mmCIF file of C-alpha atoms in Angstrom:
data_model
loop_
_atom_site.group_PDB
_atom_site.id
_atom_site.type_symbol
_atom_site.label_atom_id
_atom_site.label_comp_id
_atom_site.label_asym_id
_atom_site.label_seq_id
_atom_site.Cartn_x
_atom_site.Cartn_y
_atom_site.Cartn_z
ATOM 1 C CA MET A 1095 0.000 0.000 0.000
ATOM 2 C CA THR A 1096 1.307 3.430 -0.948
ATOM 3 C CA ASP A 1097 1.341 6.179 1.661
ATOM 4 C CA THR A 1098 1.519 9.701 0.298
ATOM 5 C CA THR A 1099 3.420 11.895 2.703
ATOM 6 C CA GLY A 1100 3.905 15.519 1.817
ATOM 7 C CA THR A 1101 3.583 16.960 -1.670
ATOM 8 C CA PRO A 1102 5.403 15.942 -4.841
ATOM 9 C CA GLY A 1103 8.891 17.348 -5.223
ATOM 10 C CA THR A 1104 9.273 20.714 -6.928
ATOM 11 C CA PRO A 1105 10.661 20.804 -10.480
ATOM 12 C CA ARG A 1106 14.418 20.588 -10.606
ATOM 13 C CA PRO A 1107 16.595 22.607 -12.967
ATOM 14 C CA THR A 1108 17.665 20.732 -16.022
ATOM 15 C CA ALA A 1109 21.325 19.750 -16.062
ATOM 16 C CA PRO A 1110 23.292 19.063 -19.273
ATOM 17 C CA ARG A 1111 22.927 15.514 -20.346
ATOM 18 C CA THR A 1112 23.766 13.440 -23.381
ATOM 19 C CA PRO A 1113 20.473 12.604 -25.143
ATOM 20 C CA THR A 1114 19.497 8.968 -24.959
ATOM 21 C CA ALA A 1115 16.671 7.030 -26.521
ATOM 22 C CA PRO A 1116 13.606 6.637 -24.284
ATOM 23 C CA ARG A 1117 13.691 3.385 -22.362
ATOM 24 C CA LYS A 1118 10.544 1.312 -22.039
ATOM 25 C CA PRO A 1119 9.861 -0.557 -18.809
ATOM 26 C CA ALA A 1120 11.365 -4.033 -18.911
ATOM 27 C CA GLU A 1121 8.957 -6.927 -18.988
ATOM 28 C CA PRO A 1122 9.326 -9.229 -15.942
ATOM 29 C CA GLN A 1123 10.159 -12.238 -18.103
ATOM 30 C CA THR A 1124 12.876 -10.464 -20.132
ATOM 31 C CA PRO A 1125 16.314 -11.996 -19.435
ATOM 32 C CA ALA A 1126 18.757 -9.616 -17.825
ATOM 33 C CA ALA A 1127 21.363 -10.452 -20.456
ATOM 34 C CA ALA A 1128 19.142 -8.983 -23.208
ATOM 35 C CA GLN A 1129 18.959 -5.567 -21.526
ATOM 36 C CA PRO A 1130 21.570 -2.813 -21.231
ATOM 37 C CA ALA A 1131 23.055 -2.265 -17.808
ATOM 38 C CA ALA A 1132 22.008 0.886 -16.003
ATOM 39 C CA THR A 1133 24.396 3.841 -16.089
ATOM 40 C CA LEU A 1134 26.779 3.812 -13.132
ATOM 41 C CA LEU A 1135 27.044 7.055 -11.164
ATOM 42 C CA ARG A 1136 29.651 7.329 -8.432
ATOM 43 C CA THR A 1137 29.434 10.892 -7.140
ATOM 44 C CA ALA A 1138 26.817 13.449 -6.203
ATOM 45 C CA ALA A 1139 28.088 15.617 -9.065
ATOM 46 C CA GLU A 1140 27.501 12.816 -11.578
ATOM 47 C CA LEU A 1141 24.062 12.220 -10.111
ATOM 48 C CA GLY A 1142 23.198 15.902 -10.425
ATOM 49 C CA ALA A 1143 24.282 15.925 -14.072
ATOM 50 C CA PHE A 1144 22.040 12.940 -14.738
ATOM 51 C CA ALA A 1145 18.834 14.827 -13.733
ATOM 52 C CA PRO A 1146 15.847 13.995 -15.947
ATOM 53 C CA LEU A 1147 14.812 16.432 -18.638
ATOM 54 C CA LYS A 1148 11.181 16.134 -17.513
ATOM 55 C CA GLY A 1149 8.789 13.881 -15.656
ATOM 56 C CA VAL A 1150 8.932 11.976 -12.385
ATOM 57 C CA ARG A 1151 12.029 10.678 -10.666
ATOM 58 C CA ALA A 1152 11.486 7.397 -8.812
ATOM 59 C CA VAL A 1153 14.173 6.002 -6.520
ATOM 60 C CA VAL A 1154 14.781 2.523 -5.122
ATOM 61 C CA MET A 1155 17.251 2.378 -2.223
ATOM 62 C CA THR A 1156 19.235 -0.816 -1.730
ATOM 63 C CA MET A 1157 22.440 -2.135 -0.217
ATOM 64 C CA GLY A 1158 23.163 -4.094 -3.378
ATOM 65 C CA ALA A 1159 23.272 -7.845 -4.012
ATOM 66 C CA LEU A 1160 20.122 -7.305 -6.056
ATOM 67 C CA HIS A 1161 17.636 -10.144 -6.527
ATOM 68 C CA GLU A 1162 14.101 -10.532 -7.862
ATOM 69 C CA GLY A 1163 12.683 -8.731 -4.844
ATOM 70 C CA HIS A 1164 14.708 -5.647 -5.734
ATOM 71 C CA ALA A 1165 13.801 -6.062 -9.409
ATOM 72 C CA THR A 1166 10.137 -5.965 -8.424
ATOM 73 C CA LEU A 1167 10.735 -2.639 -6.681
ATOM 74 C CA VAL A 1168 12.495 -1.277 -9.768
ATOM 75 C CA ARG A 1169 9.647 -2.354 -12.044
ATOM 76 C CA ALA A 1170 7.177 -0.613 -9.739
ATOM 77 C CA ALA A 1171 9.355 2.506 -9.866
ATOM 78 C CA ARG A 1172 9.516 2.307 -13.660
ATOM 79 C CA ALA A 1173 5.728 2.126 -13.863
ATOM 80 C CA ALA A 1174 5.410 5.156 -11.574
ATOM 81 C CA ALA A 1175 7.997 7.199 -13.484
ATOM 82 C CA GLY A 1176 6.646 6.376 -16.916
ATOM 83 C CA PRO A 1177 8.629 6.644 -20.156
ATOM 84 C CA ASP A 1178 9.436 10.325 -19.618
ATOM 85 C CA GLY A 1179 10.614 9.966 -16.040
ATOM 86 C CA GLN A 1180 13.723 8.496 -14.512
ATOM 87 C CA VAL A 1181 14.420 5.552 -12.233
ATOM 88 C CA VAL A 1182 17.501 5.656 -10.009
ATOM 89 C CA VAL A 1183 18.616 2.696 -7.895
ATOM 90 C CA THR A 1184 20.974 3.466 -5.036
ATOM 91 C CA VAL A 1185 23.515 0.849 -3.989
ATOM 92 C CA PHE A 1186 25.260 1.674 -0.735
ATOM 93 C CA VAL A 1187 26.305 -0.632 2.086
ATOM 94 C CA ASN A 1188 25.792 1.747 4.985
ATOM 95 C CA PRO A 1189 28.321 1.193 7.790
ATOM 96 C CA LEU A 1190 26.078 3.000 10.295
ATOM 97 C CA GLN A 1191 23.573 0.136 10.112
ATOM 98 C CA PHE A 1192 26.016 -2.598 11.171
ATOM 99 C CA GLY A 1193 26.798 -3.300 14.780
ATOM 100 C CA GLU A 1194 29.873 -5.409 14.080
ATOM 101 C CA ALA A 1195 32.632 -4.892 11.531
ATOM 102 C CA ALA A 1196 32.493 -8.589 10.654
ATOM 103 C CA ASP A 1197 28.865 -8.283 9.556
ATOM 104 C CA LEU A 1198 29.723 -5.264 7.431
ATOM 105 C CA ASP A 1199 32.625 -7.066 5.772
ATOM 106 C CA ARG A 1200 30.499 -10.152 5.181
ATOM 107 C CA TYR A 1201 27.710 -8.324 3.390
ATOM 108 C CA PRO A 1202 27.762 -9.323 -0.323
ATOM 109 C CA ARG A 1203 28.926 -6.778 -2.881
ATOM 110 C CA THR A 1204 28.037 -7.578 -6.503
ATOM 111 C CA LEU A 1205 27.994 -4.234 -8.310
ATOM 112 C CA ASP A 1206 28.470 -5.540 -11.877
ATOM 113 C CA ALA A 1207 25.559 -7.941 -11.477
ATOM 114 C CA ASP A 1208 23.521 -5.214 -9.771
ATOM 115 C CA LEU A 1209 23.930 -2.954 -12.810
ATOM 116 C CA ALA A 1210 22.585 -5.678 -15.069
ATOM 117 C CA VAL A 1211 19.638 -6.523 -12.790
ATOM 118 C CA ALA A 1212 18.717 -2.872 -12.365
ATOM 119 C CA GLY A 1213 18.918 -2.178 -16.094
ATOM 120 C CA ALA A 1214 16.840 -5.242 -16.973
ATOM 121 C CA ALA A 1215 14.122 -4.142 -14.560
ATOM 122 C CA GLY A 1216 13.962 -0.656 -16.058
ATOM 123 C CA ALA A 1217 16.410 1.510 -14.107
ATOM 124 C CA ASP A 1218 18.128 4.361 -15.899
ATOM 125 C CA ALA A 1219 20.951 4.758 -13.419
ATOM 126 C CA VAL A 1220 22.584 3.149 -10.388
ATOM 127 C CA PHE A 1221 24.021 5.570 -7.860
ATOM 128 C CA ALA A 1222 26.755 3.650 -6.026
ATOM 129 C CA PRO A 1223 28.759 6.149 -3.992
ATOM 130 C CA SER A 1224 31.727 5.354 -1.794
ATOM 131 C CA VAL A 1225 31.600 5.713 1.973
ATOM 132 C CA GLU A 1226 33.773 8.822 1.640
ATOM 133 C CA GLU A 1227 31.279 10.332 -0.818
ATOM 134 C CA VAL A 1228 28.330 9.819 1.524
ATOM 135 C CA TYR A 1229 30.202 10.674 4.749
ATOM 136 C CA PRO A 1230 32.994 13.020 3.587
ATOM 137 C CA GLY A 1231 33.940 14.067 7.114
ATOM 138 C CA GLY A 1232 33.892 10.563 8.551
ATOM 139 C CA GLU A 1233 30.966 9.213 10.548
ATOM 140 C CA PRO A 1234 28.385 11.990 10.928
ATOM 141 C CA GLN A 1235 28.154 13.679 14.300
ATOM 142 C CA VAL A 1236 24.519 14.667 13.684
ATOM 143 C CA ARG A 1237 22.165 11.781 12.939
ATOM 144 C CA ILE A 1238 18.453 11.084 12.635
ATOM 145 C CA SER A 1239 17.034 9.480 15.769
ATOM 146 C CA ALA A 1240 14.447 6.753 15.286
ATOM 147 C CA GLY A 1241 13.010 7.459 18.742
ATOM 148 C CA PRO A 1242 11.070 4.891 20.797
ATOM 149 C CA MET A 1243 9.663 3.227 17.689
ATOM 150 C CA GLY A 1244 13.196 2.444 16.585
ATOM 151 C CA GLU A 1245 14.059 0.764 19.877
ATOM 152 C CA ARG A 1246 11.512 -2.035 19.488
ATOM 153 C CA LEU A 1247 11.927 -5.428 17.803
ATOM 154 C CA GLU A 1248 14.764 -4.960 15.282
ATOM 155 C CA GLY A 1249 15.950 -1.913 17.195
ATOM 156 C CA ALA A 1250 16.181 -3.894 20.423
ATOM 157 C CA SER A 1251 18.146 -6.652 18.700
ATOM 158 C CA ARG A 1252 20.364 -4.224 16.776
ATOM 159 C CA PRO A 1253 20.869 -1.052 18.846
ATOM 160 C CA GLY A 1254 21.455 2.021 16.733
ATOM 161 C CA HIS A 1255 20.512 0.226 13.505
ATOM 162 C CA PHE A 1256 17.512 2.395 12.704
ATOM 163 C CA ASP A 1257 19.309 5.635 13.575
ATOM 164 C CA GLY A 1258 21.904 4.709 10.979
ATOM 165 C CA MET A 1259 19.274 3.636 8.472
ATOM 166 C CA LEU A 1260 17.245 6.843 8.765
ATOM 167 C CA THR A 1261 20.387 8.970 8.578
ATOM 168 C CA VAL A 1262 21.477 7.468 5.269
ATOM 169 C CA VAL A 1263 17.951 7.439 3.850
ATOM 170 C CA ALA A 1264 17.622 11.139 4.695
ATOM 171 C CA LYS A 1265 20.946 11.857 2.974
ATOM 172 C CA LEU A 1266 20.038 9.812 -0.100
ATOM 173 C CA LEU A 1267 16.649 11.514 -0.360
ATOM 174 C CA HIS A 1268 18.423 14.863 -0.384
ATOM 175 C CA LEU A 1269 20.963 13.679 -2.963
ATOM 176 C CA THR A 1270 18.553 11.913 -5.329
ATOM 177 C CA ARG A 1271 15.596 14.339 -4.872
ATOM 178 C CA PRO A 1272 12.905 11.826 -5.867
ATOM 179 C CA ASP A 1273 9.215 12.446 -6.318
ATOM 180 C CA VAL A 1274 8.542 8.918 -5.073
ATOM 181 C CA ALA A 1275 10.747 6.346 -3.321
ATOM 182 C CA PHE A 1276 10.013 2.626 -3.211
ATOM 183 C CA PHE A 1277 10.767 0.261 -0.314
ATOM 184 C CA GLY A 1278 9.905 -3.389 0.300
ATOM 185 C CA GLN A 1279 7.327 -4.377 2.896
ATOM 186 C CA LYS A 1280 9.587 -7.239 3.939
ATOM 187 C CA ASP A 1281 11.437 -4.695 6.086
ATOM 188 C CA ALA A 1282 8.168 -3.558 7.630
ATOM 189 C CA GLN A 1283 9.610 -1.695 10.598
ATOM 190 C CA GLN A 1284 12.086 0.111 8.360
ATOM 191 C CA LEU A 1285 9.282 1.129 6.004
ATOM 192 C CA ALA A 1286 7.139 2.381 8.891
ATOM 193 C CA LEU A 1287 10.022 4.457 10.279
ATOM 194 C CA ILE A 1288 10.826 5.988 6.898
ATOM 195 C CA ARG A 1289 7.184 6.963 6.452
ATOM 196 C CA ARG A 1290 7.185 8.496 9.911
ATOM 197 C CA MET A 1291 10.406 10.420 9.282
ATOM 198 C CA VAL A 1292 9.124 11.777 5.973
ATOM 199 C CA ARG A 1293 5.865 12.860 7.578
ATOM 200 C CA ASP A 1294 7.385 14.288 10.762
ATOM 201 C CA LEU A 1295 10.190 16.176 8.998
ATOM 202 C CA ASN A 1296 8.195 17.319 5.940
ATOM 203 C CA PHE A 1297 10.202 15.639 3.215
ATOM 204 C CA PRO A 1298 8.551 16.445 -0.157
ATOM 205 C CA VAL A 1299 8.412 12.827 -1.311
ATOM 206 C CA GLU A 1300 5.909 10.009 -1.597
ATOM 207 C CA ILE A 1301 6.892 6.731 0.076
ATOM 208 C CA ALA A 1302 5.566 3.604 -1.618
ATOM 209 C CA GLY A 1303 5.652 0.109 -0.117
ATOM 210 C CA VAL A 1304 5.827 -2.981 -2.330
ATOM 211 C CA GLU A 1305 4.643 -6.420 -1.235
ATOM 212 C CA THR A 1306 7.216 -8.998 -0.134
ATOM 213 C CA VAL A 1307 8.485 -11.230 -2.931
ATOM 214 C CA ARG A 1308 8.864 -14.906 -2.055
ATOM 215 C CA GLU A 1309 10.439 -18.043 -3.437
ATOM 216 C CA PRO A 1310 7.951 -20.698 -4.662
ATOM 217 C CA ASP A 1311 8.332 -22.489 -1.309
ATOM 218 C CA GLY A 1312 7.444 -19.310 0.620
ATOM 219 C CA LEU A 1313 10.873 -18.147 1.800
ATOM 220 C CA ALA A 1314 11.082 -14.354 1.580
ATOM 221 C CA LEU A 1315 13.731 -13.217 -0.866
ATOM 222 C CA SER A 1316 16.764 -11.774 0.876
ATOM 223 C CA SER A 1317 20.365 -11.088 0.026
ATOM 224 C CA ARG A 1318 21.242 -13.107 3.122
ATOM 225 C CA ASN A 1319 19.614 -16.295 1.777
ATOM 226 C CA ARG A 1320 22.806 -17.032 -0.149
ATOM 227 C CA PHE A 1321 24.547 -17.757 3.158
ATOM 228 C CA LEU A 1322 22.195 -20.681 3.925
ATOM 229 C CA ASP A 1323 23.238 -24.214 3.048
ATOM 230 C CA ALA A 1324 20.552 -26.723 1.995
ATOM 231 C CA GLU A 1325 19.770 -27.934 5.529
ATOM 232 C CA GLU A 1326 19.692 -24.412 6.947
ATOM 233 C CA ARG A 1327 17.412 -23.248 4.193
ATOM 234 C CA HIS A 1328 14.993 -26.069 4.971
ATOM 235 C CA THR A 1329 14.876 -24.975 8.600
ATOM 236 C CA ALA A 1330 14.463 -21.336 7.569
ATOM 237 C CA LEU A 1331 11.180 -22.169 5.830
ATOM 238 C CA ALA A 1332 9.646 -22.285 9.306
ATOM 239 C CA LEU A 1333 9.512 -18.478 9.322
ATOM 240 C CA SER A 1334 7.108 -18.163 6.410
ATOM 241 C CA ARG A 1335 5.219 -21.323 7.408
ATOM 242 C CA ALA A 1336 4.616 -19.862 10.862
ATOM 243 C CA LEU A 1337 3.305 -16.609 9.403
ATOM 244 C CA PHE A 1338 1.015 -18.390 6.953
ATOM 245 C CA ALA A 1339 -0.302 -20.681 9.692
ATOM 246 C CA ALA A 1340 -1.160 -17.655 11.825
ATOM 247 C CA ARG A 1341 -2.892 -15.946 8.912
ATOM 248 C CA ASP A 1342 -4.904 -19.076 8.137
ATOM 249 C CA ARG A 1343 -5.849 -19.521 11.804
ATOM 250 C CA LEU A 1344 -7.166 -15.973 11.968
ATOM 251 C CA ALA A 1345 -9.128 -16.375 8.737
ATOM 252 C CA ALA A 1346 -10.697 -19.622 9.945
ATOM 253 C CA GLN A 1347 -11.548 -18.129 13.314
ATOM 254 C CA GLN A 1348 -13.149 -15.055 11.789
ATOM 255 C CA ALA A 1349 -15.131 -17.123 9.302
ATOM 256 C CA LEU A 1350 -16.381 -19.315 12.137
ATOM 257 C CA HIS A 1351 -17.309 -16.283 14.207
ATOM 258 C CA ALA A 1352 -19.198 -14.772 11.281
ATOM 259 C CA ARG A 1353 -21.223 -17.952 10.917
ATOM 260 C CA ALA A 1354 -21.865 -18.041 14.640
ATOM 261 C CA GLN A 1355 -23.416 -14.589 14.443
ATOM 262 C CA THR A 1356 -26.014 -15.866 11.985
ATOM 263 C CA THR A 1357 -27.279 -18.595 14.297
ATOM 264 C CA SER A 1358 -30.336 -18.202 16.492
ATOM 265 C CA ALA A 1359 -29.687 -16.251 19.685
ATOM 266 C CA THR A 1360 -31.872 -18.713 21.601
ATOM 267 C CA THR A 1361 -29.789 -21.722 20.613
ATOM 268 C CA GLY A 1362 -26.566 -22.676 22.348
ATOM 269 C CA ARG A 1363 -23.616 -21.544 20.256
ATOM 270 C CA ALA A 1364 -21.868 -24.917 20.238
ATOM 271 C CA ALA A 1365 -25.039 -26.806 19.343
ATOM 272 C CA ALA A 1366 -25.887 -24.315 16.606
ATOM 273 C CA LEU A 1367 -22.466 -24.573 15.019
ATOM 274 C CA THR A 1368 -22.614 -28.341 15.163
ATOM 275 C CA ALA A 1369 -25.963 -28.180 13.396
ATOM 276 C CA LEU A 1370 -24.350 -26.076 10.679
ATOM 277 C CA GLY A 1371 -22.059 -28.987 9.921
ATOM 278 C CA GLU A 1372 -18.800 -27.660 11.311
ATOM 279 C CA ALA A 1373 -16.426 -30.603 11.495
ATOM 280 C CA ARG A 1374 -14.377 -28.941 14.209
ATOM 281 C CA ALA A 1375 -17.455 -28.466 16.374
ATOM 282 C CA ALA A 1376 -17.849 -32.193 16.783
ATOM 283 C CA ALA A 1377 -14.207 -32.570 17.744
ATOM 284 C CA ASP A 1378 -14.033 -29.648 20.122
ATOM 285 C CA THR A 1379 -17.459 -28.201 20.796
ATOM 286 C CA GLN A 1380 -16.339 -25.833 23.520
ATOM 287 C CA ALA A 1381 -13.550 -24.294 21.444
ATOM 288 C CA VAL A 1382 -15.943 -23.692 18.589
ATOM 289 C CA ALA A 1383 -18.612 -22.344 20.908
ATOM 290 C CA LEU A 1384 -16.193 -19.808 22.362
ATOM 291 C CA ALA A 1385 -14.875 -18.647 18.991
ATOM 292 C CA ARG A 1386 -14.848 -14.871 19.442
ATOM 293 C CA PRO A 1387 -12.819 -12.058 17.897
ATOM 294 C CA VAL A 1388 -11.052 -11.499 21.229
ATOM 295 C CA ASP A 1389 -9.413 -14.883 20.797
ATOM 296 C CA GLY A 1390 -7.710 -13.582 17.659
ATOM 297 C CA PRO A 1391 -4.360 -12.187 18.844
ATOM 298 C CA SER A 1392 -3.554 -15.030 21.221
ATOM 299 C CA ALA A 1393 -4.644 -17.635 18.674
ATOM 300 C CA VAL A 1394 -2.524 -16.008 15.982
ATOM 301 C CA ARG A 1395 0.572 -16.050 18.168
ATOM 302 C CA ALA A 1396 -0.060 -19.630 19.270
ATOM 303 C CA ALA A 1397 -0.428 -20.894 15.693
ATOM 304 C CA ALA A 1398 2.888 -19.343 14.688
ATOM 305 C CA LEU A 1399 4.752 -20.440 17.804
ATOM 306 C CA LEU A 1400 3.708 -24.049 17.284
ATOM 307 C CA ILE A 1401 5.703 -24.180 14.057
ATOM 308 C CA LEU A 1402 8.612 -22.124 15.369
ATOM 309 C CA ASP A 1403 8.930 -24.379 18.425
ATOM 310 C CA ASP A 1404 9.188 -27.408 16.150
ATOM 311 C CA ALA A 1405 11.874 -25.669 14.110
ATOM 312 C CA ALA A 1406 13.853 -24.989 17.283
ATOM 313 C CA ALA A 1407 14.250 -28.746 17.652
ATOM 314 C CA ALA A 1408 15.263 -29.276 14.008
ATOM 315 C CA GLN A 1409 18.770 -29.927 12.763
ATOM 316 C CA PRO A 1410 20.102 -27.363 12.275
ATOM 317 C CA PRO A 1411 17.879 -25.543 14.766
ATOM 318 C CA LEU A 1412 16.112 -22.236 14.399
ATOM 319 C CA ALA A 1413 17.009 -19.779 17.167
ATOM 320 C CA LEU A 1414 14.036 -17.456 17.582
ATOM 321 C CA ASP A 1415 14.837 -13.803 18.258
ATOM 322 C CA TYR A 1416 11.272 -12.552 18.442
ATOM 323 C CA LEU A 1417 7.721 -13.184 17.284
ATOM 324 C CA ALA A 1418 5.593 -10.073 17.666
ATOM 325 C CA LEU A 1419 2.087 -9.049 16.677
ATOM 326 C CA VAL A 1420 2.285 -5.273 16.396
ATOM 327 C CA ASP A 1421 0.404 -2.160 15.413
ATOM 328 C CA PRO A 1422 1.841 -0.963 12.068
ATOM 329 C CA ALA A 1423 1.575 2.671 13.187
ATOM 330 C CA ASP A 1424 4.123 2.437 16.008
ATOM 331 C CA PHE A 1425 5.133 -1.251 16.323
ATOM 332 C CA THR A 1426 3.719 -1.622 19.828
ATOM 333 C CA GLU A 1427 2.361 -5.048 20.755
ATOM 334 C CA ILE A 1428 -1.295 -5.744 19.899
ATOM 335 C CA PRO A 1429 -3.288 -6.478 23.097
ATOM 336 C CA ASP A 1430 -5.124 -9.775 23.418
ATOM 337 C CA ASP A 1431 -8.498 -8.043 23.483
ATOM 338 C CA ARG A 1432 -8.024 -6.349 20.076
ATOM 339 C CA THR A 1433 -11.004 -7.231 17.883
ATOM 340 C CA THR A 1434 -10.549 -4.956 14.872
ATOM 341 C CA GLY A 1435 -7.850 -3.154 12.947
ATOM 342 C CA GLU A 1436 -4.617 -3.714 11.079
ATOM 343 C CA ALA A 1437 -1.634 -5.585 12.467
ATOM 344 C CA ILE A 1438 1.740 -6.962 11.410
ATOM 345 C CA LEU A 1439 2.983 -10.337 12.564
ATOM 346 C CA ALA A 1440 6.780 -10.091 12.504
ATOM 347 C CA VAL A 1441 9.416 -12.726 13.145
ATOM 348 C CA ALA A 1442 13.211 -12.772 13.348
ATOM 349 C CA ALA A 1443 15.476 -15.752 13.895
ATOM 350 C CA ARG A 1444 18.934 -17.133 13.279
ATOM 351 C CA VAL A 1445 19.674 -20.275 11.340
ATOM 352 C CA GLY A 1446 23.343 -21.079 11.593
ATOM 353 C CA ARG A 1447 25.194 -17.765 11.255
ATOM 354 C CA THR A 1448 22.437 -16.116 9.234
ATOM 355 C CA ARG A 1449 19.805 -13.839 10.740
ATOM 356 C CA LEU A 1450 16.521 -13.641 8.837
ATOM 357 C CA ILE A 1451 13.373 -11.550 9.202
ATOM 358 C CA ASP A 1452 9.886 -11.869 7.768
ATOM 359 C CA ASN A 1453 6.418 -10.489 8.373
ATOM 360 C CA ILE A 1454 2.844 -10.612 7.164
ATOM 361 C CA PRO A 1455 0.020 -8.059 7.393
ATOM 362 C CA LEU A 1456 -3.192 -9.131 9.153
ATOM 363 C CA THR A 1457 -6.622 -7.556 9.561
ATOM 364 C CA PHE A 1458 -8.690 -8.267 12.649
ATOM 365 C CA GLY A 1459 -12.433 -8.008 12.326
ATOM 366 C CA ALA A 1460 -12.448 -8.811 8.605
ATOM 367 C CA THR A 1461 -15.414 -10.809 7.323
ATOM 368 C CA THR A 1462 -15.203 -13.510 4.688
#
């Protein structure tokens, strides 16, 4: 879902630029090898000289190691920019977001491949500055604070991570001057914080979220997936399976509750549901009879934890960091008596040396 925050950016002065033929958006099935690589820009000066002659500038911010999830973001940006606009992909491994030097060094860097992926998906340029270009005076003394929202979940596990993320996003928004910037919903807390920063600090940009892209088996696409061996990857599937189980449990519960509301008020709820032919009613009449919206949050958590607990006993095991059902506005925990509204079920865990995150949006009180 796209959240418009502020007004579109003001027109920028036209900078000299070598004319190029208009580029059409790449079709999803087009092989990367058949497309030209995006133009590589290394400095803010080069980026400024590459300003579009007219139209919308759409930006996709990444740390590189591009995969199909990133390509989906670029295609969305291309569609928003249109043939007269410009799509810029940023590739920058931000040292402020890493707590340990080893993690920073380990992060994959595949710039040549990134240029090809970005170009195939419809990007006009890749802005890949050096650390010295982004932080010319060394680590910045003044940074964006993520506040209390940035201290929860990922922020609690990775202190300072979101301060570093917001600082570089703010800098890149200033440098790239987009009308719209695209981010993946897989990093749900990051997306929520960027939207909040843009709204609170009056950035003239629209922030658009794009749905998580998954492998056919459900695993969310991530640059970190390449670190998983076959056995670890099998264990890692528990993250998406847990989220899907929770979603299905909520849907079943809400469908059952909706049917219960149509039964006669003078008839016992369990007996009425049994009469409707509910197979579960015969097996557990009391559970069916007490199916109420207030059971939703606790039932959702329980359904997910059942799968995650099994994965903790697998070989190799899954080490759960957190499972949280949160309000997307501020990432505070949803209370057990919540009966309506939007929520995000988020999970983080380690499998071997690799830390993975995933999430899924849920709606309480929805009818089927």
